[in-house]
Short mmCIF file of C-alpha atoms and ligand atoms in Angstrom, two decimals:
data_model
loop_
_atom_site.label_atom_id
_atom_site.label_comp_id
_atom_site.label_asym_id
_atom_site.label_seq_id
_atom_site.Cartn_x
_atom_site.Cartn_y
_atom_site.Cartn_z
CA MET A 1 63.70 112.16 86.30
CA SER A 2 66.56 109.47 87.86
CA ILE A 3 66.11 107.18 90.31
CA ALA A 4 69.13 106.34 93.46
CA LEU A 5 69.34 103.49 94.70
CA VAL A 6 71.24 103.61 98.13
CA ARG A 7 71.80 101.09 100.91
CA THR A 8 71.60 101.57 104.58
CA VAL A 9 75.08 102.10 106.54
CA PRO A 10 75.69 98.86 108.55
CA PRO A 11 76.65 98.28 112.04
CA ALA A 12 79.78 96.29 110.58
CA ILE A 13 81.33 99.80 108.82
CA ALA A 14 84.35 99.23 111.42
CA ARG A 15 85.03 96.78 109.60
CA ALA A 16 85.79 98.78 106.30
CA GLU A 17 88.07 97.92 104.07
CA LEU A 18 91.03 100.59 103.42
CA THR A 19 93.59 101.24 101.83
CA HIS A 20 95.15 104.68 102.05
CA VAL A 21 93.51 106.46 104.89
CA ALA A 22 94.16 105.26 108.41
CA ARG A 23 91.81 103.42 110.23
CA GLN A 24 89.62 105.50 112.71
CA PRO A 25 86.60 104.33 114.78
CA ILE A 26 84.07 105.42 113.11
CA ASP A 27 80.47 106.40 114.55
CA VAL A 28 77.45 104.38 113.09
CA ALA A 29 74.89 106.52 114.23
CA ARG A 30 76.26 109.43 113.29
CA ALA A 31 77.38 107.77 109.48
CA GLY A 32 73.71 107.16 109.02
CA GLN A 33 72.94 110.13 110.07
CA GLN A 34 75.15 112.02 107.22
CA HIS A 35 73.97 109.11 105.29
CA ARG A 36 70.36 110.14 105.43
CA GLN A 37 71.34 113.64 104.56
CA TYR A 38 72.69 112.28 101.90
CA ARG A 39 69.68 110.51 100.75
CA ASP A 40 67.73 114.02 101.41
CA ALA A 41 70.00 115.65 98.83
CA LEU A 42 69.63 113.65 96.35
CA GLU A 43 66.00 113.32 96.28
CA ARG A 44 66.08 117.93 96.77
CA LEU A 45 67.57 117.39 93.34
CA GLY A 46 64.89 115.10 91.46
CA CYS A 47 65.93 111.44 91.85
CA THR A 48 63.73 109.27 93.31
CA VAL A 49 65.85 107.27 96.44
CA ARG A 50 65.42 103.52 96.28
CA GLU A 51 66.02 100.98 98.94
CA LEU A 52 68.53 98.06 98.73
CA PRO A 53 67.95 95.29 100.94
CA PRO A 54 70.13 95.86 103.87
CA GLU A 55 73.31 93.94 104.26
CA PRO A 56 74.08 94.16 108.21
CA ASP A 57 77.37 92.30 108.00
CA LEU A 58 78.83 93.51 104.92
CA PRO A 59 81.28 96.17 106.28
CA ASP A 60 81.59 98.31 103.23
CA SER A 61 77.79 97.83 101.26
CA VAL A 62 77.27 100.97 102.11
CA PHE A 63 78.95 101.93 99.27
CA VAL A 64 76.44 100.24 96.73
CA GLU A 65 78.92 102.54 93.91
CA ASP A 66 81.20 100.03 93.53
CA THR A 67 78.68 96.99 92.32
CA ALA A 68 77.61 98.26 89.24
CA VAL A 69 78.55 100.18 85.94
CA VAL A 70 74.71 101.45 84.96
CA LEU A 71 74.47 102.92 81.70
CA ASP A 72 71.75 103.86 79.37
CA GLU A 73 71.07 100.57 77.96
CA VAL A 74 72.83 98.17 80.06
CA ALA A 75 73.97 98.22 83.75
CA VAL A 76 77.00 96.08 83.78
CA ILE A 77 77.44 94.00 87.29
CA THR A 78 81.18 94.25 88.22
CA ARG A 79 83.58 91.66 90.49
CA PRO A 80 84.67 93.72 93.43
CA GLY A 81 88.75 93.49 93.79
CA ALA A 82 88.53 93.48 96.78
CA GLU A 83 87.10 89.49 97.77
CA SER A 84 85.31 90.65 100.88
CA ARG A 85 83.06 92.94 98.65
CA ARG A 86 81.63 90.45 96.32
CA PRO A 87 78.75 89.25 98.20
CA GLU A 88 77.62 92.80 97.55
CA THR A 89 76.56 92.50 94.50
CA ALA A 90 74.24 89.54 94.27
CA SER A 91 70.93 91.90 95.10
CA VAL A 92 72.28 94.59 92.76
CA ALA A 93 71.87 92.46 89.81
CA GLU A 94 68.83 91.96 91.46
CA ALA A 95 67.35 95.21 91.63
CA LEU A 96 68.63 96.44 88.32
CA ARG A 97 67.50 94.07 86.50
CA ALA A 98 63.67 95.19 86.77
CA TYR A 99 65.50 98.63 84.93
CA ARG A 100 68.28 97.51 82.21
CA GLU A 101 69.54 93.91 80.64
CA LEU A 102 72.42 93.00 82.57
CA GLY A 103 76.13 91.80 82.10
CA PHE A 104 79.27 90.28 84.11
CA ILE A 105 82.60 90.71 84.97
CA GLU A 106 83.12 87.21 85.77
CA ALA A 107 86.79 85.95 87.22
CA PRO A 108 90.06 86.30 86.91
CA GLY A 109 88.64 90.21 86.41
CA THR A 110 88.05 92.28 88.56
CA LEU A 111 85.91 95.67 88.57
CA ASP A 112 84.57 98.68 91.14
CA GLY A 113 82.45 100.60 89.66
CA GLY A 114 84.15 104.04 91.50
CA ASP A 115 87.05 103.06 88.71
CA VAL A 116 84.43 104.31 86.44
CA LEU A 117 83.41 107.16 84.58
CA ARG A 118 81.81 107.72 82.14
CA ILE A 119 82.03 111.23 80.49
CA GLY A 120 79.29 110.99 77.10
CA PRO A 121 80.68 107.50 74.70
CA ARG A 122 84.40 107.78 76.63
CA ILE A 123 84.63 105.24 79.72
CA PHE A 124 87.84 106.18 81.12
CA VAL A 125 88.14 102.95 83.87
CA GLY A 126 91.02 103.47 86.76
CA GLU A 127 93.91 100.41 86.71
CA THR A 128 94.37 100.17 90.28
CA ALA A 129 94.34 97.09 92.82
CA ARG A 130 90.52 96.92 92.75
CA SER A 131 90.19 97.06 88.83
CA ASN A 132 91.85 94.83 86.84
CA ALA A 133 93.12 94.53 82.80
CA GLU A 134 90.69 90.92 82.65
CA GLY A 135 87.93 93.71 84.50
CA ILE A 136 87.63 95.99 81.76
CA ARG A 137 89.08 93.91 79.02
CA GLN A 138 85.19 92.36 79.57
CA LEU A 139 83.69 95.10 79.84
CA ARG A 140 84.72 96.64 76.73
CA ALA A 141 82.98 94.11 75.79
CA CYS A 142 79.63 94.81 77.29
CA VAL A 143 79.55 98.20 76.48
CA ALA A 144 80.69 98.36 73.02
CA PRO A 145 77.90 97.18 71.10
CA TYR A 146 76.47 100.46 72.33
CA GLY A 147 78.93 102.75 71.03
CA TYR A 148 80.89 103.23 74.26
CA GLU A 149 85.14 103.11 73.98
CA VAL A 150 86.63 101.87 76.95
CA GLU A 151 89.75 103.51 77.72
CA ALA A 152 92.48 102.40 81.02
CA VAL A 153 93.48 105.52 83.17
CA ALA A 154 96.82 105.36 85.24
CA VAL A 155 95.96 106.79 89.78
CA SER A 156 98.14 106.61 91.91
CA GLY A 157 97.71 107.61 95.82
CA CYS A 158 94.48 107.16 95.97
CA LEU A 159 91.26 104.15 95.94
CA HIS A 160 89.68 104.68 92.52
CA LEU A 161 90.01 106.58 89.25
CA LYS A 162 86.36 108.52 90.94
CA SER A 163 88.91 109.63 94.14
CA ALA A 164 91.55 111.56 91.47
CA VAL A 165 88.47 112.74 89.17
CA THR A 166 84.32 113.48 88.59
CA ARG A 167 82.75 114.80 85.83
CA VAL A 168 81.25 118.15 87.07
CA ALA A 169 79.02 118.82 84.32
CA ALA A 170 78.56 117.93 80.58
CA SER A 171 81.96 118.12 79.64
CA THR A 172 83.96 119.26 83.00
CA VAL A 173 85.77 117.80 85.11
CA LEU A 174 87.03 118.18 88.63
CA LEU A 175 90.32 116.71 89.34
CA ASN A 176 93.47 116.31 91.82
CA PRO A 177 96.34 116.75 89.73
CA GLY A 178 98.77 114.61 91.93
CA TRP A 179 96.20 111.53 91.17
CA VAL A 180 95.59 111.04 87.63
CA ASP A 181 96.96 112.76 84.45
CA PRO A 182 95.16 115.91 83.84
CA GLU A 183 96.26 115.29 79.91
CA VAL A 184 94.20 112.32 80.11
CA PHE A 185 91.76 114.46 79.89
CA ALA A 186 92.63 117.16 77.61
CA ALA A 187 89.16 117.13 76.01
CA CYS A 188 87.28 118.64 78.42
CA GLU A 189 87.19 121.78 80.42
CA ARG A 190 89.38 121.35 83.69
CA ILE A 191 88.82 122.41 87.17
CA GLU A 192 91.57 120.76 90.08
CA VAL A 193 90.81 120.37 93.64
CA ASP A 194 92.42 123.21 96.57
CA PRO A 195 95.73 122.01 96.48
CA GLY A 196 95.04 121.77 101.14
CA GLU A 197 91.83 119.95 99.89
CA PRO A 198 93.39 116.67 97.73
CA PHE A 199 89.84 114.49 98.61
CA ALA A 200 87.58 116.59 96.75
CA ALA A 201 88.20 115.20 93.84
CA ASN A 202 84.86 112.49 94.36
CA ALA A 203 81.79 115.06 93.57
CA LEU A 204 78.09 113.61 92.42
CA CYS A 205 76.72 115.66 89.70
CA LEU A 206 73.10 115.27 88.86
CA ASP A 207 71.14 117.06 86.11
CA GLY A 208 73.87 120.21 86.76
CA HIS A 209 73.63 120.87 89.92
CA VAL A 210 77.04 119.20 92.22
CA LEU A 211 76.96 117.31 95.61
CA LEU A 212 79.92 118.31 97.52
CA PRO A 213 80.94 117.22 100.91
CA ALA A 214 81.31 120.47 103.26
CA ALA A 215 84.32 119.27 104.25
CA PHE A 216 86.17 121.40 100.89
CA PRO A 217 84.84 124.92 100.97
CA ARG A 218 87.87 126.27 98.55
CA THR A 219 87.50 123.65 96.17
CA ARG A 220 83.26 124.74 96.08
CA ARG A 221 84.81 128.27 95.58
CA ARG A 222 86.70 127.34 92.77
CA LEU A 223 83.45 124.98 91.31
CA GLU A 224 81.18 128.21 91.89
CA ALA A 225 83.61 130.44 90.41
CA ARG A 226 82.75 128.21 86.79
CA GLY A 227 79.32 129.27 87.73
CA ILE A 228 78.53 125.85 88.99
CA GLU A 229 76.14 125.28 91.56
CA VAL A 230 77.17 123.66 94.36
CA THR A 231 75.39 121.87 97.71
CA THR A 232 77.17 120.61 100.29
CA VAL A 233 76.24 117.71 102.92
CA ASP A 234 78.08 115.99 105.64
CA ALA A 235 80.43 112.77 104.69
CA ASP A 236 83.55 113.35 107.37
CA GLU A 237 82.02 109.57 109.30
CA LEU A 238 81.80 108.26 105.85
CA ALA A 239 85.22 109.42 104.72
CA LYS A 240 86.99 107.22 107.43
CA ALA A 241 85.96 104.22 105.47
CA GLU A 242 87.53 106.01 102.73
CA GLY A 243 84.03 106.21 101.07
CA GLY A 244 83.10 109.57 99.09
CA LEU A 245 80.00 110.55 97.59
CA THR A 246 79.98 108.48 94.47
CA CYS A 247 80.03 105.83 96.11
CA CYS A 248 77.13 106.12 97.53
CA SER A 249 74.52 105.46 95.14
CA LEU A 250 73.73 103.98 91.77
CA VAL A 251 72.03 106.84 89.55
CA VAL A 252 69.69 105.04 86.72
CA ALA A 253 68.36 107.21 84.64
CA GLU A 254 64.91 106.88 83.63
C1 LIG B 301 87.12 99.65 99.97
O1 LIG B 301 88.01 100.51 100.64
O2 LIG B 301 86.38 99.55 99.45
C2 LIG B 301 85.42 100.73 100.58
N1 LIG B 301 86.12 100.91 101.83
C3 LIG B 301 85.54 102.36 100.14
C4 LIG B 301 84.65 102.18 99.55
C5 LIG B 301 84.76 103.58 98.36
N2 LIG B 301 83.98 103.71 96.85
C6 LIG B 301 83.66 104.50 95.86
O3 LIG B 301 84.75 105.25 96.37
N3 LIG B 301 83.58 103.99 94.35
#
């Protein structure tokens, strides 16, 4: 059983940070509806969903994944690379205190949770505009006592490491080879996204089941052909704010 921490879509989402996608108007009501479908899917997949306090004036506050890295032994509160996102972390730290000991990334380190991918005891961290070498060093110092190895990974063409690659089974990754070098994950089974669906690599794996945006049917078929069970949700309105599925929750294993 896991707890999924989520936060409602803020009215300010129209002013979300954008790096690799062009700004388009966002229908806040539709984004909210999609977010509710996402919450329902998490519940159907066995999570207990808990709401973080709303942050109506913080444009990216629905993307809670970036504010913390939650492991079984510790949760590390990040210092997001985008300055506008730094006020998001205080309420997340308060909520996570109930479940884990906390570590903190401090200035001049920056780290976004979207750059952090754990596969067993290995933690891959994207070196991106959001996560710098000092943030990665501090994360390593926080988690090394628990036996984790932290490895920096080059990423290009997308926002975060987990835009380019996510885990879809115990030792299987789904990746976009245009954005991250597949050889980094040579120890895993690898599945590539359909070339026409570059944003499909951001999938959320929960207890052996994968949640994927409905917009990526060809990648869905690739996953199913490898025996992976997939549930889809509509997430195109949230995608206009450059958010995917992993970024809308912080999963705390109990
Ligand atoms: C940002 O640029 O920070 C937000 N607009 C999107 C964050 C998406 N987060 C994620 O993929 N982990």
